[in-house]
């Protein structure tokens, strides 16, 4: 398991990860880290999605589980960088949902499968 909450560094190539269950949590924090690089955030988010797809293709019986917090609720942040982070995280989630087989939302401990 890789955790953005623990500042775990993601592998450059997810296909190098040889496990039956590949779990990445704290997606929103990985997106926040994309802003520290010189490469565009949008291209980094797309690279992340492609890495996920490549891992799943290389491990057809494996399960890729992505966990992230919804940071789009509530008051819009005052700081421009925080608004951009919030927007890019939302776009990343949308892209991941598009390519996912299953999508669940957990709210107050209650699971709801949306896809």
PDB file of N, CA and C in Angstrom:
ATOM      1  N   UNK A   1       0.842  -1.172   0.000  1.00  0.00           N
ATOM      2  CA  UNK A   1       0.000   0.000   0.000  1.00  0.00           C
ATOM      3  C   UNK A   1       0.890   1.238   0.000  1.00  0.00           C
ATOM      4  N   UNK A   2       0.468   2.216  -0.779  1.00  0.00           N
ATOM      5  CA  UNK A   2       1.138   3.510  -0.820  1.00  0.00           C
ATOM      6  C   UNK A   2       0.181   4.537  -0.253  1.00  0.00           C
ATOM      7  N   UNK A   3       0.702   5.444   0.556  1.00  0.00           N
ATOM      8  CA  UNK A   3      -0.150   6.414   1.227  1.00  0.00           C
ATOM      9  C   UNK A   3       0.399   7.823   1.088  1.00  0.00           C
ATOM     10  N   UNK A   4      -0.422   8.692   0.511  1.00  0.00           N
ATOM     11  CA  UNK A   4      -0.069  10.105   0.468  1.00  0.00           C
ATOM     12  C   UNK A   4      -0.044  10.709   1.848  1.00  0.00           C
ATOM     13  N   UNK A   5      -0.808  10.116   2.769  1.00  0.00           N
ATOM     14  CA  UNK A   5      -0.854  10.601   4.151  1.00  0.00           C
ATOM     15  C   UNK A   5       0.457  10.318   4.883  1.00  0.00           C
ATOM     16  N   UNK A   6       1.187   9.296   4.429  1.00  0.00           N
ATOM     17  CA  UNK A   6       2.486   8.956   5.019  1.00  0.00           C
ATOM     18  C   UNK A   6       3.652   9.449   4.170  1.00  0.00           C
ATOM     19  N   UNK A   7       3.341  10.226   3.138  1.00  0.00           N
ATOM     20  CA  UNK A   7       4.355  10.752   2.214  1.00  0.00           C
ATOM     21  C   UNK A   7       5.109   9.644   1.483  1.00  0.00           C
ATOM     22  N   UNK A   8       4.432   8.524   1.222  1.00  0.00           N
ATOM     23  CA  UNK A   8       5.056   7.446   0.454  1.00  0.00           C
ATOM     24  C   UNK A   8       5.273   7.902  -0.986  1.00  0.00           C
ATOM     25  N   UNK A   9       6.447   7.609  -1.513  1.00  0.00           N
ATOM     26  CA  UNK A   9       6.747   7.942  -2.905  1.00  0.00           C
ATOM     27  C   UNK A   9       6.188   6.840  -3.800  1.00  0.00           C
ATOM     28  N   UNK A  10       5.433   7.257  -4.811  1.00  0.00           N
ATOM     29  CA  UNK A  10       4.885   6.292  -5.760  1.00  0.00           C
ATOM     30  C   UNK A  10       5.976   5.818  -6.713  1.00  0.00           C
ATOM     31  N   UNK A  11       5.888   4.564  -7.156  1.00  0.00           N
ATOM     32  CA  UNK A  11       6.857   4.097  -8.153  1.00  0.00           C
ATOM     33  C   UNK A  11       6.635   4.824  -9.477  1.00  0.00           C
ATOM     34  N   UNK A  12       7.687   5.015 -10.229  1.00  0.00           N
ATOM     35  CA  UNK A  12       7.563   5.661 -11.536  1.00  0.00           C
ATOM     36  C   UNK A  12       6.768   4.830 -12.511  1.00  0.00           C
ATOM     37  N   UNK A  13       6.865   3.524 -12.369  1.00  0.00           N
ATOM     38  CA  UNK A  13       6.155   2.585 -13.237  1.00  0.00           C
ATOM     39  C   UNK A  13       5.385   1.618 -12.343  1.00  0.00           C
ATOM     40  N   UNK A  14       4.073   1.749 -12.340  1.00  0.00           N
ATOM     41  CA  UNK A  14       3.242   0.913 -11.467  1.00  0.00           C
ATOM     42  C   UNK A  14       3.351  -0.573 -11.807  1.00  0.00           C
ATOM     43  N   UNK A  15       3.689  -0.908 -13.047  1.00  0.00           N
ATOM     44  CA  UNK A  15       3.770  -2.319 -13.420  1.00  0.00           C
ATOM     45  C   UNK A  15       4.889  -3.044 -12.667  1.00  0.00           C
ATOM     46  N   UNK A  16       5.791  -2.294 -12.047  1.00  0.00           N
ATOM     47  CA  UNK A  16       6.842  -2.894 -11.231  1.00  0.00           C
ATOM     48  C   UNK A  16       6.301  -3.435  -9.916  1.00  0.00           C
ATOM     49  N   UNK A  17       5.099  -3.001  -9.532  1.00  0.00           N
ATOM     50  CA  UNK A  17       4.479  -3.427  -8.274  1.00  0.00           C
ATOM     51  C   UNK A  17       3.816  -4.777  -8.509  1.00  0.00           C
ATOM     52  N   UNK A  18       4.312  -5.796  -7.840  1.00  0.00           N
ATOM     53  CA  UNK A  18       3.823  -7.167  -8.033  1.00  0.00           C
ATOM     54  C   UNK A  18       3.028  -7.611  -6.809  1.00  0.00           C
ATOM     55  N   UNK A  19       1.763  -7.235  -6.770  1.00  0.00           N
ATOM     56  CA  UNK A  19       0.868  -7.610  -5.678  1.00  0.00           C
ATOM     57  C   UNK A  19      -0.506  -7.927  -6.266  1.00  0.00           C
ATOM     58  N   UNK A  20      -1.318  -8.661  -5.505  1.00  0.00           N
ATOM     59  CA  UNK A  20      -2.681  -8.949  -5.949  1.00  0.00           C
ATOM     60  C   UNK A  20      -3.612  -7.770  -5.718  1.00  0.00           C
ATOM     61  N   UNK A  21      -3.351  -7.029  -4.634  1.00  0.00           N
ATOM     62  CA  UNK A  21      -4.136  -5.846  -4.303  1.00  0.00           C
ATOM     63  C   UNK A  21      -3.195  -4.657  -4.203  1.00  0.00           C
ATOM     64  N   UNK A  22      -3.312  -3.755  -5.142  1.00  0.00           N
ATOM     65  CA  UNK A  22      -2.477  -2.554  -5.187  1.00  0.00           C
ATOM     66  C   UNK A  22      -3.339  -1.405  -4.672  1.00  0.00           C
ATOM     67  N   UNK A  23      -2.994  -0.895  -3.497  1.00  0.00           N
ATOM     68  CA  UNK A  23      -3.802   0.126  -2.842  1.00  0.00           C
ATOM     69  C   UNK A  23      -3.013   1.426  -2.763  1.00  0.00           C
ATOM     70  N   UNK A  24      -3.651   2.500  -3.220  1.00  0.00           N
ATOM     71  CA  UNK A  24      -3.066   3.833  -3.106  1.00  0.00           C
ATOM     72  C   UNK A  24      -4.096   4.706  -2.408  1.00  0.00           C
ATOM     73  N   UNK A  25      -3.708   5.266  -1.274  1.00  0.00           N
ATOM     74  CA  UNK A  25      -4.626   6.153  -0.546  1.00  0.00           C
ATOM     75  C   UNK A  25      -4.025   7.552  -0.465  1.00  0.00           C
ATOM     76  N   UNK A  26      -4.895   8.528  -0.287  1.00  0.00           N
ATOM     77  CA  UNK A  26      -4.437   9.914  -0.225  1.00  0.00           C
ATOM     78  C   UNK A  26      -4.173  10.491  -1.599  1.00  0.00           C
ATOM     79  N   UNK A  27      -5.011  10.106  -2.565  1.00  0.00           N
ATOM     80  CA  UNK A  27      -4.834  10.567  -3.947  1.00  0.00           C
ATOM     81  C   UNK A  27      -4.730  12.093  -3.999  1.00  0.00           C
ATOM     82  N   UNK A  28      -5.565  12.769  -3.193  1.00  0.00           N
ATOM     83  CA  UNK A  28      -5.576  14.235  -3.215  1.00  0.00           C
ATOM     84  C   UNK A  28      -4.218  14.817  -2.816  1.00  0.00           C
ATOM     85  N   UNK A  29      -3.486  14.136  -1.955  1.00  0.00           N
ATOM     86  CA  UNK A  29      -2.169  14.629  -1.553  1.00  0.00           C
ATOM     87  C   UNK A  29      -1.122  14.377  -2.633  1.00  0.00           C
ATOM     88  N   UNK A  30      -1.287  13.287  -3.385  1.00  0.00           N
ATOM     89  CA  UNK A  30      -0.392  13.069  -4.519  1.00  0.00           C
ATOM     90  C   UNK A  30      -0.607  14.160  -5.564  1.00  0.00           C
ATOM     91  N   UNK A  31      -1.869  14.531  -5.802  1.00  0.00           N
ATOM     92  CA  UNK A  31      -2.148  15.621  -6.742  1.00  0.00           C
ATOM     93  C   UNK A  31      -1.512  16.918  -6.242  1.00  0.00           C
ATOM     94  N   UNK A  32      -1.616  17.184  -4.961  1.00  0.00           N
ATOM     95  CA  UNK A  32      -1.005  18.395  -4.394  1.00  0.00           C
ATOM     96  C   UNK A  32       0.504  18.397  -4.646  1.00  0.00           C
ATOM     97  N   UNK A  33       1.118  17.233  -4.542  1.00  0.00           N
ATOM     98  CA  UNK A  33       2.554  17.118  -4.803  1.00  0.00           C
ATOM     99  C   UNK A  33       2.912  17.386  -6.256  1.00  0.00           C
ATOM    100  N   UNK A  34       1.964  17.156  -7.173  1.00  0.00           N
ATOM    101  CA  UNK A  34       2.229  17.424  -8.590  1.00  0.00           C
ATOM    102  C   UNK A  34       2.545  18.903  -8.834  1.00  0.00           C
ATOM    103  N   UNK A  35       2.011  19.787  -7.994  1.00  0.00           N
ATOM    104  CA  UNK A  35       2.242  21.214  -8.172  1.00  0.00           C
ATOM    105  C   UNK A  35       3.680  21.608  -7.865  1.00  0.00           C
ATOM    106  N   UNK A  36       4.438  20.747  -7.202  1.00  0.00           N
ATOM    107  CA  UNK A  36       5.820  21.053  -6.841  1.00  0.00           C
ATOM    108  C   UNK A  36       6.790  20.759  -7.985  1.00  0.00           C
ATOM    109  N   UNK A  37       6.319  20.051  -9.007  1.00  0.00           N
ATOM    110  CA  UNK A  37       7.171  19.683 -10.137  1.00  0.00           C
ATOM    111  C   UNK A  37       7.050  20.714 -11.253  1.00  0.00           C
ATOM    112  N   UNK A  38       8.017  20.718 -12.125  1.00  0.00           N
ATOM    113  CA  UNK A  38       8.002  21.650 -13.248  1.00  0.00           C
ATOM    114  C   UNK A  38       7.089  21.171 -14.376  1.00  0.00           C
ATOM    115  N   UNK A  39       6.751  19.902 -14.376  1.00  0.00           N
ATOM    116  CA  UNK A  39       5.874  19.338 -15.401  1.00  0.00           C
ATOM    117  C   UNK A  39       4.442  19.765 -15.100  1.00  0.00           C
ATOM    118  N   UNK A  40       3.628  19.968 -16.146  1.00  0.00           N
ATOM    119  CA  UNK A  40       2.258  20.430 -15.918  1.00  0.00           C
ATOM    120  C   UNK A  40       1.482  19.419 -15.069  1.00  0.00           C
ATOM    121  N   UNK A  41       0.642  19.950 -14.212  1.00  0.00           N
ATOM    122  CA  UNK A  41      -0.148  19.109 -13.311  1.00  0.00           C
ATOM    123  C   UNK A  41      -1.084  18.227 -14.122  1.00  0.00           C
ATOM    124  N   UNK A  42      -1.669  18.784 -15.162  1.00  0.00           N
ATOM    125  CA  UNK A  42      -2.595  18.012 -15.999  1.00  0.00           C
ATOM    126  C   UNK A  42      -1.901  16.801 -16.623  1.00  0.00           C
ATOM    127  N   UNK A  43      -0.688  16.974 -17.114  1.00  0.00           N
ATOM    128  CA  UNK A  43       0.020  15.838 -17.718  1.00  0.00           C
ATOM    129  C   UNK A  43       0.422  14.816 -16.661  1.00  0.00           C
ATOM    130  N   UNK A  44       0.729  15.267 -15.447  1.00  0.00           N
ATOM    131  CA  UNK A  44       1.060  14.339 -14.366  1.00  0.00           C
ATOM    132  C   UNK A  44      -0.157  13.532 -13.932  1.00  0.00           C
ATOM    133  N   UNK A  45      -1.330  14.172 -13.909  1.00  0.00           N
ATOM    134  CA  UNK A  45      -2.536  13.429 -13.539  1.00  0.00           C
ATOM    135  C   UNK A  45      -2.860  12.393 -14.610  1.00  0.00           C
ATOM    136  N   UNK A  46      -2.676  12.756 -15.866  1.00  0.00           N
ATOM    137  CA  UNK A  46      -2.933  11.797 -16.943  1.00  0.00           C
ATOM    138  C   UNK A  46      -1.932  10.648 -16.896  1.00  0.00           C
ATOM    139  N   UNK A  47      -0.685  10.950 -16.565  1.00  0.00           N
ATOM    140  CA  UNK A  47       0.327   9.902 -16.422  1.00  0.00           C
ATOM    141  C   UNK A  47      -0.055   8.943 -15.287  1.00  0.00           C
ATOM    142  N   UNK A  48      -0.583   9.483 -14.200  1.00  0.00           N
ATOM    143  CA  UNK A  48      -1.036   8.659 -13.081  1.00  0.00           C
ATOM    144  C   UNK A  48      -2.141   7.714 -13.544  1.00  0.00           C
ATOM    145  N   UNK A  49      -3.118   8.246 -14.280  1.00  0.00           N
ATOM    146  CA  UNK A  49      -4.226   7.427 -14.781  1.00  0.00           C
ATOM    147  C   UNK A  49      -3.700   6.335 -15.713  1.00  0.00           C
ATOM    148  N   UNK A  50      -2.792   6.690 -16.604  1.00  0.00           N
ATOM    149  CA  UNK A  50      -2.218   5.698 -17.524  1.00  0.00           C
ATOM    150  C   UNK A  50      -1.426   4.641 -16.775  1.00  0.00           C
ATOM    151  N   UNK A  51      -0.713   5.037 -15.742  1.00  0.00           N
ATOM    152  CA  UNK A  51       0.011   4.081 -14.904  1.00  0.00           C
ATOM    153  C   UNK A  51      -0.963   3.085 -14.272  1.00  0.00           C
ATOM    154  N   UNK A  52      -2.107   3.600 -13.798  1.00  0.00           N
ATOM    155  CA  UNK A  52      -3.132   2.724 -13.216  1.00  0.00           C
ATOM    156  C   UNK A  52      -3.651   1.737 -14.249  1.00  0.00           C
ATOM    157  N   UNK A  53      -3.960   2.242 -15.442  1.00  0.00           N
ATOM    158  CA  UNK A  53      -4.463   1.374 -16.514  1.00  0.00           C
ATOM    159  C   UNK A  53      -3.430   0.320 -16.909  1.00  0.00           C
ATOM    160  N   UNK A  54      -2.173   0.718 -16.997  1.00  0.00           N
ATOM    161  CA  UNK A  54      -1.103  -0.222 -17.352  1.00  0.00           C
ATOM    162  C   UNK A  54      -0.948  -1.310 -16.297  1.00  0.00           C
ATOM    163  N   UNK A  55      -1.042  -0.926 -15.016  1.00  0.00           N
ATOM    164  CA  UNK A  55      -0.927  -1.925 -13.952  1.00  0.00           C
ATOM    165  C   UNK A  55      -2.072  -2.929 -14.065  1.00  0.00           C
ATOM    166  N   UNK A  56      -3.281  -2.422 -14.260  1.00  0.00           N
ATOM    167  CA  UNK A  56      -4.436  -3.316 -14.335  1.00  0.00           C
ATOM    168  C   UNK A  56      -4.334  -4.256 -15.534  1.00  0.00           C
ATOM    169  N   UNK A  57      -3.835  -3.732 -16.658  1.00  0.00           N
ATOM    170  CA  UNK A  57      -3.668  -4.565 -17.850  1.00  0.00           C
ATOM    171  C   UNK A  57      -2.611  -5.647 -17.613  1.00  0.00           C
ATOM    172  N   UNK A  58      -1.550  -5.313 -16.907  1.00  0.00           N
ATOM    173  CA  UNK A  58      -0.482  -6.272 -16.617  1.00  0.00           C
ATOM    174  C   UNK A  58      -0.891  -7.271 -15.538  1.00  0.00           C
ATOM    175  N   UNK A  59      -1.921  -6.944 -14.757  1.00  0.00           N
ATOM    176  CA  UNK A  59      -2.391  -7.790 -13.653  1.00  0.00           C
ATOM    177  C   UNK A  59      -3.904  -7.973 -13.749  1.00  0.00           C
ATOM    178  N   UNK A  60      -4.377  -8.685 -14.768  1.00  0.00           N
ATOM    179  CA  UNK A  60      -5.829  -8.773 -14.991  1.00  0.00           C
ATOM    180  C   UNK A  60      -6.611  -9.383 -13.827  1.00  0.00           C
ATOM    181  N   UNK A  61      -5.972 -10.195 -13.008  1.00  0.00           N
ATOM    182  CA  UNK A  61      -6.669 -10.781 -11.850  1.00  0.00           C
ATOM    183  C   UNK A  61      -6.462  -9.947 -10.588  1.00  0.00           C
ATOM    184  N   UNK A  62      -5.622  -8.930 -10.668  1.00  0.00           N
ATOM    185  CA  UNK A  62      -5.344  -8.070  -9.520  1.00  0.00           C
ATOM    186  C   UNK A  62      -6.400  -6.988  -9.361  1.00  0.00           C
ATOM    187  N   UNK A  63      -6.402  -6.379  -8.205  1.00  0.00           N
ATOM    188  CA  UNK A  63      -7.333  -5.294  -7.900  1.00  0.00           C
ATOM    189  C   UNK A  63      -6.544  -4.037  -7.554  1.00  0.00           C
ATOM    190  N   UNK A  64      -6.836  -2.968  -8.261  1.00  0.00           N
ATOM    191  CA  UNK A  64      -6.262  -1.667  -7.959  1.00  0.00           C
ATOM    192  C   UNK A  64      -7.312  -0.886  -7.183  1.00  0.00           C
ATOM    193  N   UNK A  65      -6.972  -0.481  -5.974  1.00  0.00           N
ATOM    194  CA  UNK A  65      -7.904   0.227  -5.103  1.00  0.00           C
ATOM    195  C   UNK A  65      -7.329   1.611  -4.837  1.00  0.00           C
ATOM    196  N   UNK A  66      -8.064   2.633  -5.253  1.00  0.00           N
ATOM    197  CA  UNK A  66      -7.635   4.013  -5.079  1.00  0.00           C
ATOM    198  C   UNK A  66      -8.562   4.690  -4.078  1.00  0.00           C
ATOM    199  N   UNK A  67      -7.973   5.370  -3.112  1.00  0.00           N
ATOM    200  CA  UNK A  67      -8.749   6.006  -2.053  1.00  0.00           C
ATOM    201  C   UNK A  67      -8.353   7.473  -1.978  1.00  0.00           C
ATOM    202  N   UNK A  68      -9.353   8.322  -2.031  1.00  0.00           N
ATOM    203  CA  UNK A  68      -9.092   9.754  -1.925  1.00  0.00           C
ATOM    204  C   UNK A  68     -10.222  10.455  -1.214  1.00  0.00           C
ATOM    205  N   UNK A  69      -9.906  11.566  -0.596  1.00  0.00           N
ATOM    206  CA  UNK A  69     -10.919  12.383   0.060  1.00  0.00           C
ATOM    207  C   UNK A  69     -11.502  13.374  -0.930  1.00  0.00           C
ATOM    208  N   UNK A  70     -12.810  13.598  -0.821  1.00  0.00           N
ATOM    209  CA  UNK A  70     -13.475  14.599  -1.645  1.00  0.00           C
ATOM    210  C   UNK A  70     -13.222  15.958  -1.014  1.00  0.00           C
ATOM    211  N   UNK A  71     -12.382  16.751  -1.657  1.00  0.00           N
ATOM    212  CA  UNK A  71     -12.055  18.073  -1.120  1.00  0.00           C
ATOM    213  C   UNK A  71     -12.838  19.167  -1.839  1.00  0.00           C
ATOM    214  N   UNK A  72     -13.865  18.781  -2.588  1.00  0.00           N
ATOM    215  CA  UNK A  72     -14.629  19.756  -3.359  1.00  0.00           C
ATOM    216  C   UNK A  72     -15.825  20.325  -2.599  1.00  0.00           C
ATOM    217  N   UNK A  73     -16.097  19.809  -1.434  1.00  0.00           N
ATOM    218  CA  UNK A  73     -17.248  20.272  -0.653  1.00  0.00           C
ATOM    219  C   UNK A  73     -16.855  21.484   0.188  1.00  0.00           C
ATOM    220  N   UNK A  74     -17.846  22.270   0.538  1.00  0.00           N
ATOM    221  CA  UNK A  74     -17.616  23.377   1.461  1.00  0.00           C
ATOM    222  C   UNK A  74     -17.252  24.668   0.773  1.00  0.00           C
ATOM    223  N   UNK A  75     -16.667  25.551   1.529  1.00  0.00           N
ATOM    224  CA  UNK A  75     -16.315  26.892   1.066  1.00  0.00           C
ATOM    225  C   UNK A  75     -15.146  26.809   0.090  1.00  0.00           C
ATOM    226  N   UNK A  76     -15.245  27.566  -0.989  1.00  0.00           N
ATOM    227  CA  UNK A  76     -14.165  27.629  -1.968  1.00  0.00           C
ATOM    228  C   UNK A  76     -12.965  28.312  -1.308  1.00  0.00           C
ATOM    229  N   UNK A  77     -11.778  27.698  -1.427  1.00  0.00           N
ATOM    230  CA  UNK A  77     -10.594  28.288  -0.787  1.00  0.00           C
ATOM    231  C   UNK A  77     -10.269  29.683  -1.322  1.00  0.00           C
ATOM    232  N   UNK A  78      -9.739  30.512  -0.465  1.00  0.00           N
ATOM    233  CA  UNK A  78      -9.367  31.877  -0.824  1.00  0.00           C
ATOM    234  C   UNK A  78      -8.110  31.881  -1.691  1.00  0.00           C
ATOM    235  N   UNK A  79      -7.146  31.051  -1.321  1.00  0.00           N
ATOM    236  CA  UNK A  79      -5.865  31.017  -2.029  1.00  0.00           C
ATOM    237  C   UNK A  79      -6.008  30.371  -3.402  1.00  0.00           C
ATOM    238  N   UNK A  80      -5.424  31.009  -4.398  1.00  0.00           N
ATOM    239  CA  UNK A  80      -5.498  30.515  -5.775  1.00  0.00           C
ATOM    240  C   UNK A  80      -4.911  29.098  -5.895  1.00  0.00           C
ATOM    241  N   UNK A  81      -3.785  28.858  -5.236  1.00  0.00           N
ATOM    242  CA  UNK A  81      -3.153  27.544  -5.336  1.00  0.00           C
ATOM    243  C   UNK A  81      -4.048  26.448  -4.741  1.00  0.00           C
ATOM    244  N   UNK A  82      -4.757  26.773  -3.671  1.00  0.00           N
ATOM    245  CA  UNK A  82      -5.671  25.798  -3.071  1.00  0.00           C
ATOM    246  C   UNK A  82      -6.869  25.526  -3.984  1.00  0.00           C
ATOM    247  N   UNK A  83      -7.351  26.556  -4.681  1.00  0.00           N
ATOM    248  CA  UNK A  83      -8.450  26.363  -5.637  1.00  0.00           C
ATOM    249  C   UNK A  83      -7.991  25.499  -6.813  1.00  0.00           C
ATOM    250  N   UNK A  84      -6.774  25.756  -7.292  1.00  0.00           N
ATOM    251  CA  UNK A  84      -6.234  24.952  -8.401  1.00  0.00           C
ATOM    252  C   UNK A  84      -6.053  23.504  -7.970  1.00  0.00           C
ATOM    253  N   UNK A  85      -5.565  23.290  -6.755  1.00  0.00           N
ATOM    254  CA  UNK A  85      -5.405  21.926  -6.233  1.00  0.00           C
ATOM    255  C   UNK A  85      -6.753  21.225  -6.165  1.00  0.00           C
ATOM    256  N   UNK A  86      -7.739  21.926  -5.648  1.00  0.00           N
ATOM    257  CA  UNK A  86      -9.093  21.374  -5.534  1.00  0.00           C
ATOM    258  C   UNK A  86      -9.646  21.015  -6.917  1.00  0.00           C
ATOM    259  N   UNK A  87      -9.457  21.915  -7.888  1.00  0.00           N
ATOM    260  CA  UNK A  87      -9.952  21.662  -9.246  1.00  0.00           C
ATOM    261  C   UNK A  87      -9.239  20.485  -9.902  1.00  0.00           C
ATOM    262  N   UNK A  88      -7.916  20.443  -9.777  1.00  0.00           N
ATOM    263  CA  UNK A  88      -7.163  19.356 -10.413  1.00  0.00           C
ATOM    264  C   UNK A  88      -7.449  18.009  -9.749  1.00  0.00           C
ATOM    265  N   UNK A  89      -7.683  18.019  -8.452  1.00  0.00           N
ATOM    266  CA  UNK A  89      -8.053  16.779  -7.768  1.00  0.00           C
ATOM    267  C   UNK A  89      -9.393  16.289  -8.290  1.00  0.00           C
ATOM    268  N   UNK A  90     -10.346  17.196  -8.445  1.00  0.00           N
ATOM    269  CA  UNK A  90     -11.646  16.823  -8.996  1.00  0.00           C
ATOM    270  C   UNK A  90     -11.536  16.277 -10.409  1.00  0.00           C
ATOM    271  N   UNK A  91     -10.696  16.899 -11.232  1.00  0.00           N
ATOM    272  CA  UNK A  91     -10.498  16.405 -12.602  1.00  0.00           C
ATOM    273  C   UNK A  91      -9.852  15.020 -12.603  1.00  0.00           C
ATOM    274  N   UNK A  92      -8.905  14.819 -11.682  1.00  0.00           N
ATOM    275  CA  UNK A  92      -8.256  13.510 -11.569  1.00  0.00           C
ATOM    276  C   UNK A  92      -9.293  12.453 -11.202  1.00  0.00           C
ATOM    277  N   UNK A  93     -10.143  12.766 -10.221  1.00  0.00           N
ATOM    278  CA  UNK A  93     -11.181  11.814  -9.817  1.00  0.00           C
ATOM    279  C   UNK A  93     -12.121  11.512 -10.979  1.00  0.00           C
ATOM    280  N   UNK A  94     -12.506  12.531 -11.731  1.00  0.00           N
ATOM    281  CA  UNK A  94     -13.387  12.308 -12.881  1.00  0.00           C
ATOM    282  C   UNK A  94     -12.738  11.376 -13.886  1.00  0.00           C
ATOM    283  N   UNK A  95     -11.480  11.600 -14.157  1.00  0.00           N
ATOM    284  CA  UNK A  95     -10.758  10.762 -15.128  1.00  0.00           C
ATOM    285  C   UNK A  95     -10.640   9.324 -14.622  1.00  0.00           C
ATOM    286  N   UNK A  96     -10.354   9.163 -13.338  1.00  0.00           N
ATOM    287  CA  UNK A  96     -10.250   7.820 -12.769  1.00  0.00           C
ATOM    288  C   UNK A  96     -11.594   7.089 -12.813  1.00  0.00           C
ATOM    289  N   UNK A  97     -12.671   7.804 -12.536  1.00  0.00           N
ATOM    290  CA  UNK A  97     -13.998   7.188 -12.582  1.00  0.00           C
ATOM    291  C   UNK A  97     -14.331   6.760 -14.010  1.00  0.00           C
ATOM    292  N   UNK A  98     -13.949   7.561 -14.994  1.00  0.00           N
ATOM    293  CA  UNK A  98     -14.205   7.214 -16.394  1.00  0.00           C
ATOM    294  C   UNK A  98     -13.607   5.866 -16.765  1.00  0.00           C
ATOM    295  N   UNK A  99     -12.422   5.593 -16.286  1.00  0.00           N
ATOM    296  CA  UNK A  99     -11.715   4.381 -16.704  1.00  0.00           C
ATOM    297  C   UNK A  99     -11.869   3.230 -15.708  1.00  0.00           C
ATOM    298  N   UNK A 100     -12.577   3.485 -14.617  1.00  0.00           N
ATOM    299  CA  UNK A 100     -12.691   2.449 -13.593  1.00  0.00           C
ATOM    300  C   UNK A 100     -13.837   1.481 -13.888  1.00  0.00           C
ATOM    301  N   UNK A 101     -13.687   0.311 -13.338  1.00  0.00           N
ATOM    302  CA  UNK A 101     -14.730  -0.710 -13.430  1.00  0.00           C
ATOM    303  C   UNK A 101     -15.794  -0.487 -12.358  1.00  0.00           C
ATOM    304  N   UNK A 102     -15.356   0.012 -11.221  1.00  0.00           N
ATOM    305  CA  UNK A 102     -16.263   0.222 -10.097  1.00  0.00           C
ATOM    306  C   UNK A 102     -15.872   1.510  -9.374  1.00  0.00           C
ATOM    307  N   UNK A 103     -16.883   2.193  -8.863  1.00  0.00           N
ATOM    308  CA  UNK A 103     -16.664   3.448  -8.148  1.00  0.00           C
ATOM    309  C   UNK A 103     -17.626   3.504  -6.975  1.00  0.00           C
ATOM    310  N   UNK A 104     -17.081   3.694  -5.780  1.00  0.00           N
ATOM    311  CA  UNK A 104     -17.885   3.768  -4.565  1.00  0.00           C
ATOM    312  C   UNK A 104     -17.625   5.091  -3.847  1.00  0.00           C
ATOM    313  N   UNK A 105     -18.644   5.586  -3.189  1.00  0.00           N
ATOM    314  CA  UNK A 105     -18.519   6.730  -2.301  1.00  0.00           C
ATOM    315  C   UNK A 105     -18.856   6.240  -0.905  1.00  0.00           C
ATOM    316  N   UNK A 106     -18.033   6.626   0.044  1.00  0.00           N
ATOM    317  CA  UNK A 106     -18.301   6.267   1.437  1.00  0.00           C
ATOM    318  C   UNK A 106     -18.508   7.572   2.197  1.00  0.00           C
ATOM    319  N   UNK A 107     -19.672   7.722   2.770  1.00  0.00           N
ATOM    320  CA  UNK A 107     -20.031   8.940   3.487  1.00  0.00           C
ATOM    321  C   UNK A 107     -20.515   8.542   4.870  1.00  0.00           C
ATOM    322  N   UNK A 108     -19.857   9.021   5.884  1.00  0.00           N
ATOM    323  CA  UNK A 108     -20.185   8.657   7.267  1.00  0.00           C
ATOM    324  C   UNK A 108     -20.208   7.140   7.463  1.00  0.00           C
ATOM    325  N   UNK A 109     -19.276   6.470   6.819  1.00  0.00           N
ATOM    326  CA  UNK A 109     -19.152   5.028   6.975  1.00  0.00           C
ATOM    327  C   UNK A 109     -20.146   4.207   6.185  1.00  0.00           C
ATOM    328  N   UNK A 110     -20.991   4.862   5.396  1.00  0.00           N
ATOM    329  CA  UNK A 110     -21.989   4.143   4.594  1.00  0.00           C
ATOM    330  C   UNK A 110     -21.524   4.126   3.146  1.00  0.00           C
ATOM    331  N   UNK A 111     -21.382   2.926   2.590  1.00  0.00           N
ATOM    332  CA  UNK A 111     -20.909   2.735   1.230  1.00  0.00           C
ATOM    333  C   UNK A 111     -22.059   2.837   0.244  1.00  0.00           C
ATOM    334  N   UNK A 112     -21.807   3.528  -0.870  1.00  0.00           N
ATOM    335  CA  UNK A 112     -22.764   3.582  -1.968  1.00  0.00           C
ATOM    336  C   UNK A 112     -22.004   3.371  -3.264  1.00  0.00           C
ATOM    337  N   UNK A 113     -22.333   2.301  -3.968  1.00  0.00           N
ATOM    338  CA  UNK A 113     -21.681   2.011  -5.238  1.00  0.00           C
ATOM    339  C   UNK A 113     -22.358   2.831  -6.318  1.00  0.00           C
ATOM    340  N   UNK A 114     -21.588   3.677  -7.015  1.00  0.00           N
ATOM    341  CA  UNK A 114     -22.131   4.529  -8.069  1.00  0.00           C
ATOM    342  C   UNK A 114     -21.850   3.988  -9.465  1.00  0.00           C
ATOM    343  N   UNK A 115     -20.902   3.093  -9.558  1.00  0.00           N
ATOM    344  CA  UNK A 115     -20.575   2.504 -10.865  1.00  0.00           C
ATOM    345  C   UNK A 115     -20.168   1.063 -10.649  1.00  0.00           C
TER     346      UNK A 115
END
